[in-house]
């Protein structure tokens, strides 16, 4: 009994000491003048982890009406502050790397891309490597790539019969990887090593799981296959690079651009860097193009008025140019461009963009509220949510390519960073022109040579994928026909 009383007294003393310490701390510590964003209600310790894992878009839909365009989610010791809408996103897209950094939040890509490239190097080196991408995607290079895109599309669809039923998603995924292999990875891969390289990229792709974001080096089977595939790809490209250098031959592809690239100090790219940059390029482009080309088809086949407009545009171009399709003719396809852009507005493959804040900054909402975002927060914005804000886009959940036509231009009227499917500002996607040309090359061929009918239900969104795409099959019935110009 005496022991119990002593234990009770000690417990009371500890509690009293903690309360006094907290009171003294509150009295003597200066109060923060920061206007912090509201916080999403969450569980102790784990914070909003479960809500985030269950779907960040669902969480945004629930919290945006209650908390507004700026709010913070606590996950363990991390604080993720969301900036929703163009009014509060300017700093996210325009800030320097020293203020808002990509490197820390995208470290999980390093095992896939490899050492010494992109997020495994400091900002100055990464900027030079991005310059290599820019040079590989200049207009004079793109014109050569378009010829290869058109050839790949013609060859691929020539194997279809006069009529039949296909899974459009499957067909476009395969054509995109063939096209990317030719334009990016090179003739050697496309002609001789496509099956091997495609299988290795498949293992790389499957090695990027949700758990990989938190624990990229966790020793699980998918990560082991990823690492083995990365090693074999390095060996393949090392052999190709050496063969090209020894033969003195030069090809019109991104591989050649990276081989020929040099840093400002005159140092040439290494074999390891060339391999890593190619993998990064393919990862950046393959998913976006295959997903967006599939959504474009599904929406056009479900909206006859927009499909008719896209077909009429092809008819006019056939009258003007005949059967020729090149870079300049693809650039004339405004109706098709808007059709693709609208599909991409509704379904951006990257639903969340992240940065790490290295300094405090302030944002102001459209209602005039100001919030101070502290150094150390992870800062996030969501193309998938921002692209459907009703005060920016009229009937935001409806498919309406004409919202981008001259006179409406809803993506520009509201202000910069209203449409962020390809990011924007300092870190805008370098491959955007390549992606549009690739999808246009495919769909211009399909519209000119086939009639289609969507025979499966309109597809759902696959929220469980790392890169959010189309769930299940997209079955279409096709019939071969040559588009009449009369």
Coordinates of C-alpha atoms in Angstrom, one line a residue:
X1 CA 0.0 0.0 0.0
X2 CA 2.8 2.4 0.9
X3 CA 4.6 1.5 -2.3
X4 CA 1.4 2.3 -4.3
X5 CA 1.1 5.7 -2.6
X6 CA 4.7 6.5 -3.4
X7 CA 4.2 5.6 -7.0
X8 CA 1.0 7.7 -7.2
X9 CA 2.9 10.7 -5.6
X10 CA 5.8 10.3 -8.1
X11 CA 3.3 10.2 -11.0
X12 CA 1.6 13.4 -9.8
X13 CA 4.9 15.1 -9.5
X14 CA 5.9 14.2 -13.0
X15 CA 2.6 15.4 -14.5
X16 CA 2.8 18.7 -12.4
X17 CA 6.4 19.3 -13.6
X18 CA 5.4 18.8 -17.2
X19 CA 2.5 21.2 -16.9
X20 CA 4.6 23.9 -15.2
X21 CA 7.3 23.5 -17.8
X22 CA 4.8 23.9 -20.6
X23 CA 3.3 27.0 -18.9
X24 CA 6.7 28.6 -18.4
X25 CA 7.6 27.8 -22.0
X26 CA 4.4 29.5 -23.2
X27 CA 5.1 32.6 -21.1
X28 CA 8.8 33.2 -21.9
X29 CA 9.0 31.9 -25.5
X30 CA 8.2 34.6 -28.0
X31 CA 4.9 34.1 -29.9
X32 CA 5.3 33.4 -33.6
X33 CA 3.8 36.1 -35.8
X34 CA 3.6 33.7 -38.7
X35 CA 0.2 33.2 -40.3
X36 CA 0.4 29.5 -40.8
X37 CA -2.0 27.6 -43.1
X38 CA -4.9 25.6 -41.6
X39 CA -4.0 22.0 -40.8
X40 CA -5.9 18.9 -42.0
X41 CA -7.4 17.0 -39.0
X42 CA -5.4 13.8 -38.6
X43 CA -4.4 11.1 -36.1
X44 CA -1.6 11.6 -33.6
X45 CA 1.9 10.4 -34.6
X46 CA 1.1 9.0 -38.1
X47 CA -0.8 12.2 -39.0
X48 CA -2.6 12.1 -42.4
X49 CA -0.6 9.1 -43.7
X50 CA -3.7 6.9 -44.2
X51 CA -5.6 9.7 -45.9
X52 CA -2.7 10.4 -48.3
X53 CA -2.2 6.7 -49.1
X54 CA -5.9 6.3 -49.8
X55 CA -5.8 9.0 -52.4
X56 CA -4.5 12.6 -52.3
X57 CA -7.1 13.7 -54.8
X58 CA -9.9 12.4 -52.6
X59 CA -8.4 14.3 -49.7
X60 CA -8.1 17.5 -51.7
X61 CA -11.8 17.2 -52.8
X62 CA -12.8 16.9 -49.1
X63 CA -10.5 19.6 -47.6
X64 CA -10.4 22.3 -50.3
X65 CA -14.1 23.4 -49.7
X66 CA -13.4 23.5 -45.9
X67 CA -9.9 24.8 -45.7
X68 CA -9.4 26.8 -48.9
X69 CA -6.5 26.8 -51.4
X70 CA -3.7 26.6 -48.9
X71 CA -3.5 24.0 -46.1
X72 CA -1.0 21.6 -44.4
X73 CA -1.1 17.9 -44.0
X74 CA 1.1 16.3 -41.2
X75 CA 2.6 12.9 -42.0
X76 CA 4.9 11.7 -39.1
X77 CA 7.4 14.5 -38.7
X78 CA 6.9 15.9 -42.2
X79 CA 4.6 18.8 -43.1
X80 CA 3.2 18.9 -46.7
X81 CA 1.6 22.2 -47.6
X82 CA -0.7 22.1 -50.6
X83 CA -1.1 25.1 -52.9
X84 CA -4.3 24.7 -55.0
X85 CA -4.9 27.0 -57.9
X86 CA -2.9 29.5 -60.0
X87 CA -3.5 32.3 -57.4
X88 CA -1.2 30.7 -54.9
X89 CA 1.1 28.6 -57.2
X90 CA 3.3 31.2 -58.8
X91 CA 6.1 30.8 -56.3
X92 CA 5.9 27.0 -56.7
X93 CA 6.7 27.3 -60.4
X94 CA 8.9 30.4 -60.5
X95 CA 11.1 30.0 -57.4
X96 CA 14.8 29.2 -57.7
X97 CA 16.1 25.8 -56.9
X98 CA 17.8 27.3 -53.8
X99 CA 14.3 28.3 -52.5
X100 CA 12.2 25.3 -53.7
X101 CA 14.1 22.2 -54.6
X102 CA 13.2 19.1 -56.6
X103 CA 16.2 17.1 -55.6
X104 CA 15.2 15.9 -52.1
X105 CA 11.6 14.9 -52.9
X106 CA 12.5 13.0 -56.1
X107 CA 15.5 11.0 -54.7
X108 CA 13.5 7.8 -55.1
X109 CA 14.2 8.0 -58.9
X110 CA 17.9 7.6 -58.4
X111 CA 18.0 3.7 -58.4
X112 CA 16.0 3.7 -61.7
X113 CA 17.8 6.5 -63.5
X114 CA 21.2 5.6 -62.1
X115 CA 24.1 7.5 -60.5
X116 CA 25.4 10.8 -61.7
X117 CA 22.3 12.1 -63.5
X118 CA 19.3 14.3 -62.8
X119 CA 18.4 14.0 -59.1
X120 CA 21.7 12.4 -58.1
X121 CA 23.7 15.6 -59.0
X122 CA 23.7 19.1 -57.7
X123 CA 21.6 21.8 -59.4
X124 CA 24.4 23.3 -61.6
X125 CA 25.2 19.9 -63.1
X126 CA 21.5 19.0 -63.5
X127 CA 20.9 22.3 -65.3
X128 CA 23.6 21.4 -67.8
X129 CA 22.0 17.9 -68.3
X130 CA 18.7 19.6 -68.9
X131 CA 20.5 21.7 -71.6
X132 CA 21.4 18.4 -73.3
X133 CA 17.7 17.5 -73.3
X134 CA 16.8 20.9 -74.7
X135 CA 19.3 20.6 -77.5
X136 CA 18.0 17.1 -78.4
X137 CA 14.5 18.5 -78.7
X138 CA 15.2 21.6 -80.8
X139 CA 12.9 22.1 -83.9
X140 CA 15.5 20.8 -86.4
X141 CA 15.8 17.6 -84.3
X142 CA 12.0 17.3 -83.9
X143 CA 11.5 17.4 -87.7
X144 CA 13.7 14.3 -88.1
X145 CA 11.9 12.6 -85.2
X146 CA 8.5 13.3 -86.8
X147 CA 9.5 11.4 -90.0
X148 CA 10.3 8.4 -87.8
X149 CA 7.0 8.7 -85.8
X150 CA 5.0 8.8 -89.0
X151 CA 6.8 5.7 -90.4
X152 CA 6.3 3.8 -87.2
X153 CA 2.6 4.5 -87.1
X154 CA 2.2 3.5 -90.8
X155 CA 4.1 0.3 -90.3
X156 CA 2.2 -0.6 -87.1
X157 CA -1.3 0.0 -88.4
X158 CA -0.6 -1.7 -91.7
X159 CA -0.7 -5.0 -89.8
X160 CA -4.3 -4.4 -88.7
X161 CA -7.0 -6.1 -90.9
X162 CA -9.8 -4.5 -92.8
X163 CA -11.9 -4.7 -89.7
X164 CA -11.8 -6.0 -86.2
X165 CA -11.8 -5.3 -82.5
X166 CA -8.8 -4.2 -80.5
X167 CA -7.8 -2.9 -77.0
X168 CA -6.9 0.6 -78.0
X169 CA -4.9 1.1 -74.7
X170 CA -2.7 -2.0 -75.5
X171 CA -2.2 -1.0 -79.1
X172 CA -1.1 2.6 -78.3
X173 CA 1.2 1.5 -75.5
X174 CA 3.0 -0.8 -77.8
X175 CA 3.2 1.7 -80.7
X176 CA 4.5 4.5 -78.3
X177 CA 7.3 2.3 -77.0
X178 CA 8.3 1.4 -80.6
X179 CA 8.3 5.1 -81.6
X180 CA 10.2 6.1 -78.5
X181 CA 12.8 3.3 -79.1
X182 CA 13.5 4.6 -82.6
X183 CA 13.5 8.4 -81.8
X184 CA 15.2 8.2 -78.4
X185 CA 17.1 5.0 -77.9
X186 CA 18.3 4.6 -81.5
X187 CA 18.2 2.4 -84.6
X188 CA 20.3 -0.4 -83.0
X189 CA 17.7 -0.9 -80.2
X190 CA 14.7 -0.6 -82.6
X191 CA 16.0 -2.9 -85.2
X192 CA 17.9 -5.6 -83.2
X193 CA 17.4 -5.3 -79.5
X194 CA 13.8 -4.0 -79.1
X195 CA 12.4 -7.1 -77.3
X196 CA 15.3 -7.3 -74.9
X197 CA 15.3 -3.6 -74.0
X198 CA 11.6 -3.4 -73.8
X199 CA 11.5 -6.3 -71.3
X200 CA 14.2 -4.6 -69.2
X201 CA 12.4 -1.3 -69.2
X202 CA 9.3 -3.2 -68.1
X203 CA 11.3 -4.4 -65.0
X204 CA 12.5 -0.9 -64.4
X205 CA 8.9 0.4 -64.6
X206 CA 7.6 -2.3 -62.3
X207 CA 10.3 -1.5 -59.8
X208 CA 8.8 1.9 -59.1
X209 CA 6.1 1.3 -56.5
X210 CA 4.4 3.5 -54.0
X211 CA 6.7 2.0 -51.3
X212 CA 9.7 3.0 -53.5
X213 CA 9.0 6.6 -52.8
X214 CA 9.6 6.1 -49.1
X215 CA 12.1 3.2 -49.2
X216 CA 13.7 3.1 -52.7
X217 CA 16.4 0.6 -51.6
X218 CA 14.1 -1.8 -49.7
X219 CA 15.3 -5.4 -50.6
X220 CA 12.1 -6.6 -52.2
X221 CA 11.9 -8.7 -55.4
X222 CA 10.6 -5.8 -57.6
X223 CA 13.6 -3.7 -56.5
X224 CA 16.1 -6.5 -57.2
X225 CA 14.6 -7.0 -60.7
X226 CA 14.8 -3.2 -61.2
X227 CA 18.5 -3.1 -60.2
X228 CA 19.4 -6.1 -62.4
X229 CA 17.6 -4.5 -65.4
X230 CA 19.4 -1.2 -64.8
X231 CA 22.7 -3.1 -64.9
X232 CA 21.9 -5.0 -68.1
X233 CA 20.7 -1.8 -69.8
X234 CA 24.0 -0.1 -68.9
X235 CA 25.9 -2.9 -70.6
X236 CA 23.7 -2.8 -73.8
X237 CA 24.1 1.0 -74.2
X238 CA 27.8 0.9 -73.4
X239 CA 28.2 -1.5 -76.3
X240 CA 26.1 0.7 -78.7
X241 CA 28.0 3.8 -77.7
X242 CA 31.4 2.2 -78.3
X243 CA 30.3 0.8 -81.6
X244 CA 29.1 4.2 -82.8
X245 CA 32.3 5.9 -81.7
X246 CA 34.5 3.3 -83.4
X247 CA 32.5 3.4 -86.6
X248 CA 32.3 7.2 -86.8
X249 CA 28.6 7.0 -87.8
X250 CA 26.1 9.5 -86.5
X251 CA 22.4 8.9 -86.1
X252 CA 19.4 11.3 -85.8
X253 CA 18.2 10.3 -82.4
X254 CA 18.5 11.4 -78.8
X255 CA 21.1 8.8 -78.0
X256 CA 23.4 10.5 -80.5
X257 CA 22.7 13.9 -79.0
X258 CA 23.7 12.7 -75.6
X259 CA 26.8 11.1 -76.9
X260 CA 27.9 14.3 -78.6
X261 CA 27.0 16.6 -75.6
X262 CA 29.7 18.3 -73.6
X263 CA 29.6 20.1 -70.3
X264 CA 30.7 23.8 -70.1
X265 CA 34.2 22.8 -69.0
X266 CA 34.6 20.7 -72.1
X267 CA 34.1 17.3 -70.5
X268 CA 32.1 14.8 -72.7
X269 CA 29.3 12.8 -71.2
X270 CA 30.2 9.4 -69.9
X271 CA 28.6 6.1 -70.9
X272 CA 26.9 5.9 -67.5
X273 CA 25.5 9.4 -67.9
X274 CA 24.2 8.8 -71.4
X275 CA 22.4 5.6 -70.2
X276 CA 20.9 7.4 -67.3
X277 CA 19.7 10.4 -69.3
X278 CA 18.1 8.0 -71.9
X279 CA 16.2 6.1 -69.2
X280 CA 15.0 9.4 -67.7
X281 CA 13.9 10.6 -71.1
X282 CA 11.9 7.4 -71.8
X283 CA 10.3 7.4 -68.4
X284 CA 9.3 11.0 -68.8
X285 CA 7.8 10.5 -72.2
X286 CA 6.5 7.0 -72.6
X287 CA 3.7 7.1 -70.0
X288 CA 2.5 10.6 -70.8
X289 CA 2.2 9.8 -74.5
X290 CA 0.5 6.4 -74.2
X291 CA -1.9 7.5 -71.5
X292 CA -2.9 10.7 -73.2
X293 CA -3.3 9.2 -76.6
X294 CA -5.6 6.6 -75.1
X295 CA -7.7 9.2 -73.3
X296 CA -7.9 11.3 -76.4
X297 CA -9.3 8.4 -78.4
X298 CA -11.8 7.5 -75.7
X299 CA -13.1 11.0 -75.5
X300 CA -13.3 11.6 -79.2
X301 CA -15.2 8.3 -79.8
X302 CA -17.6 9.4 -77.0
X303 CA -18.2 12.9 -78.4
X304 CA -19.2 12.7 -82.0
X305 CA -19.2 16.5 -82.6
X306 CA -15.6 16.8 -81.6
X307 CA -14.7 13.6 -83.5
X308 CA -16.3 15.1 -86.6
X309 CA -14.4 18.3 -86.2
X310 CA -11.1 16.4 -85.9
X311 CA -11.9 14.3 -89.1
X312 CA -12.9 17.5 -91.0
X313 CA -9.6 19.0 -90.1
X314 CA -7.8 16.0 -91.5
X315 CA -9.9 16.2 -94.7
X316 CA -8.9 19.9 -95.2
X317 CA -5.2 19.0 -94.7
X318 CA -5.5 16.2 -97.2
X319 CA -6.9 18.7 -99.8
X320 CA -4.1 21.1 -99.0
X321 CA -1.1 18.8 -98.7
X322 CA -2.1 15.4 -100.1
X323 CA -1.0 12.4 -98.0
X324 CA 2.2 14.0 -96.8
X325 CA 2.6 14.4 -93.0
X326 CA 5.6 16.2 -91.6
X327 CA 6.4 18.4 -88.7
X328 CA 4.9 21.6 -90.2
X329 CA 1.7 19.8 -91.3
X330 CA 1.3 18.4 -87.8
X331 CA 1.7 21.9 -86.4
X332 CA -1.3 23.0 -88.5
X333 CA -3.6 20.5 -86.7
X334 CA -5.2 22.9 -84.2
X335 CA -8.4 20.9 -83.7
X336 CA -6.5 17.7 -82.9
X337 CA -4.1 19.7 -80.6
X338 CA -7.0 21.0 -78.6
X339 CA -8.5 17.5 -78.4
X340 CA -5.3 16.2 -76.9
X341 CA -4.9 19.2 -74.6
X342 CA -8.4 18.8 -73.2
X343 CA -7.8 15.0 -72.5
X344 CA -4.6 16.0 -70.8
X345 CA -6.4 18.6 -68.7
X346 CA -8.9 16.1 -67.4
X347 CA -6.3 13.3 -66.9
X348 CA -2.7 14.6 -66.3
X349 CA -0.6 11.4 -65.7
X350 CA 1.4 13.2 -62.9
X351 CA -1.3 14.1 -60.3
X352 CA 1.1 15.6 -57.8
X353 CA 4.1 17.8 -58.1
X354 CA 6.4 18.3 -55.1
X355 CA 9.2 20.6 -53.9
X356 CA 11.2 21.0 -50.7
X357 CA 11.1 24.5 -49.2
X358 CA 14.5 25.9 -48.2
X359 CA 13.3 29.3 -47.2
X360 CA 10.1 30.9 -45.8
X361 CA 7.7 32.4 -48.4
X362 CA 4.2 34.0 -48.4
X363 CA 1.2 33.3 -50.6
X364 CA -2.0 35.2 -51.0
X365 CA -5.3 33.5 -51.9
X366 CA -7.9 34.9 -54.3
X367 CA -10.0 35.9 -51.2
X368 CA -7.1 38.0 -50.0
X369 CA -5.9 35.8 -47.1
X370 CA -2.1 35.6 -46.6
X371 CA -0.2 32.5 -45.4
X372 CA 3.4 32.1 -44.4
X373 CA 4.9 28.8 -45.5
X374 CA 7.9 27.9 -43.3
X375 CA 11.2 26.6 -44.4
X376 CA 11.3 22.8 -44.2
X377 CA 7.8 22.1 -45.5
X378 CA 7.3 19.9 -48.5
X379 CA 5.2 22.0 -50.9
X380 CA 2.8 20.3 -53.2
X381 CA 0.4 21.2 -56.1
X382 CA -1.9 19.0 -58.0
X383 CA -2.5 19.3 -61.8
X384 CA -5.3 16.7 -61.5
X385 CA -7.2 19.0 -59.0
X386 CA -6.2 22.4 -60.3
X387 CA -7.1 21.6 -63.9
X388 CA -10.8 21.1 -62.7
X389 CA -11.3 24.2 -60.6
X390 CA -14.8 25.6 -61.5
X391 CA -13.7 29.3 -61.2
X392 CA -11.1 28.7 -63.9
X393 CA -12.7 26.2 -66.3
X394 CA -16.4 26.3 -67.3
X395 CA -18.1 22.9 -66.6
X396 CA -14.7 21.6 -65.5
X397 CA -15.6 17.9 -65.6
X398 CA -16.9 18.0 -69.1
X399 CA -14.8 17.3 -72.2
X400 CA -14.8 20.4 -74.3
X401 CA -11.7 21.0 -76.5
X402 CA -13.2 24.3 -77.7
X403 CA -12.4 25.9 -74.3
X404 CA -8.9 26.4 -75.7
X405 CA -10.0 28.0 -79.0
X406 CA -9.3 31.6 -79.8
X407 CA -11.8 33.8 -78.1
X408 CA -12.2 31.5 -75.1
X409 CA -8.7 30.3 -74.1
X410 CA -9.8 29.5 -70.5
X411 CA -6.3 28.4 -69.7
X412 CA -5.0 31.9 -70.3
X413 CA -7.9 34.2 -69.2
X414 CA -7.7 33.2 -65.5
X415 CA -3.9 33.9 -65.4
X416 CA -0.6 32.0 -65.6
X417 CA -0.4 28.5 -64.2
X418 CA -4.1 27.8 -64.6
X419 CA -3.3 24.8 -66.8
X420 CA -0.4 22.7 -65.4
X421 CA -0.6 19.3 -67.0
X422 CA 3.0 19.8 -68.2
X423 CA 4.0 21.7 -65.1
X424 CA 5.2 25.2 -65.8
X425 CA 7.7 27.9 -65.1
X426 CA 11.2 27.0 -64.2
X427 CA 10.6 23.3 -64.2
X428 CA 8.2 23.0 -67.1
X429 CA 8.3 19.8 -69.1
X430 CA 11.0 19.9 -71.8
X431 CA 9.3 17.0 -73.7
X432 CA 5.9 18.7 -74.3
X433 CA 6.5 19.5 -78.0
X434 CA 7.7 15.9 -78.6
X435 CA 4.7 14.4 -76.8
X436 CA 2.2 16.5 -78.9
X437 CA 3.9 15.6 -82.1
X438 CA 4.0 11.9 -81.2
X439 CA 0.3 11.8 -80.3
X440 CA -0.7 13.9 -83.4
X441 CA 1.3 11.6 -85.7
X442 CA -0.6 8.6 -84.4
X443 CA -4.1 10.1 -84.3
X444 CA -3.8 11.9 -87.7
X445 CA -3.1 8.5 -89.2
X446 CA -5.9 6.8 -87.4
X447 CA -8.5 9.5 -88.4
X448 CA -7.4 9.3 -92.0
X449 CA -7.5 5.5 -92.4
X450 CA -10.1 4.1 -90.0
X451 CA -13.6 4.5 -88.6
X452 CA -14.0 3.6 -84.9
X453 CA -16.7 2.7 -82.4
X454 CA -16.1 2.5 -78.6
X455 CA -17.6 -0.9 -77.6
X456 CA -16.5 -1.1 -74.0
X457 CA -17.8 1.3 -71.2
X458 CA -16.0 4.6 -71.0
X459 CA -12.7 3.8 -69.1
X460 CA -12.1 4.6 -65.4
X461 CA -9.1 6.2 -63.9
X462 CA -6.4 3.9 -62.4
X463 CA -5.6 5.8 -59.2
X464 CA -3.5 3.0 -57.9
X465 CA -0.7 3.5 -60.5
X466 CA 2.4 5.6 -59.8
X467 CA 1.7 7.4 -63.1
X468 CA -2.1 7.7 -63.2
X469 CA -3.6 6.3 -66.3
X470 CA -6.4 4.3 -67.8
X471 CA -7.9 1.4 -65.8
X472 CA -8.7 -1.8 -67.7
X473 CA -9.2 -2.3 -71.4
X474 CA -10.5 0.3 -74.0
X475 CA -12.1 -1.9 -76.6
X476 CA -12.9 -0.4 -80.0
X477 CA -14.3 -1.8 -83.2
X478 CA -12.5 -0.5 -86.3
X479 CA -13.1 -0.6 -90.0
X480 CA -10.5 0.4 -92.5
X481 CA -11.4 3.3 -94.9
X482 CA -9.5 6.0 -96.7
X483 CA -10.8 9.4 -95.8
X484 CA -12.5 11.1 -98.8
X485 CA -11.5 14.7 -99.5
X486 CA -14.9 15.5 -101.2

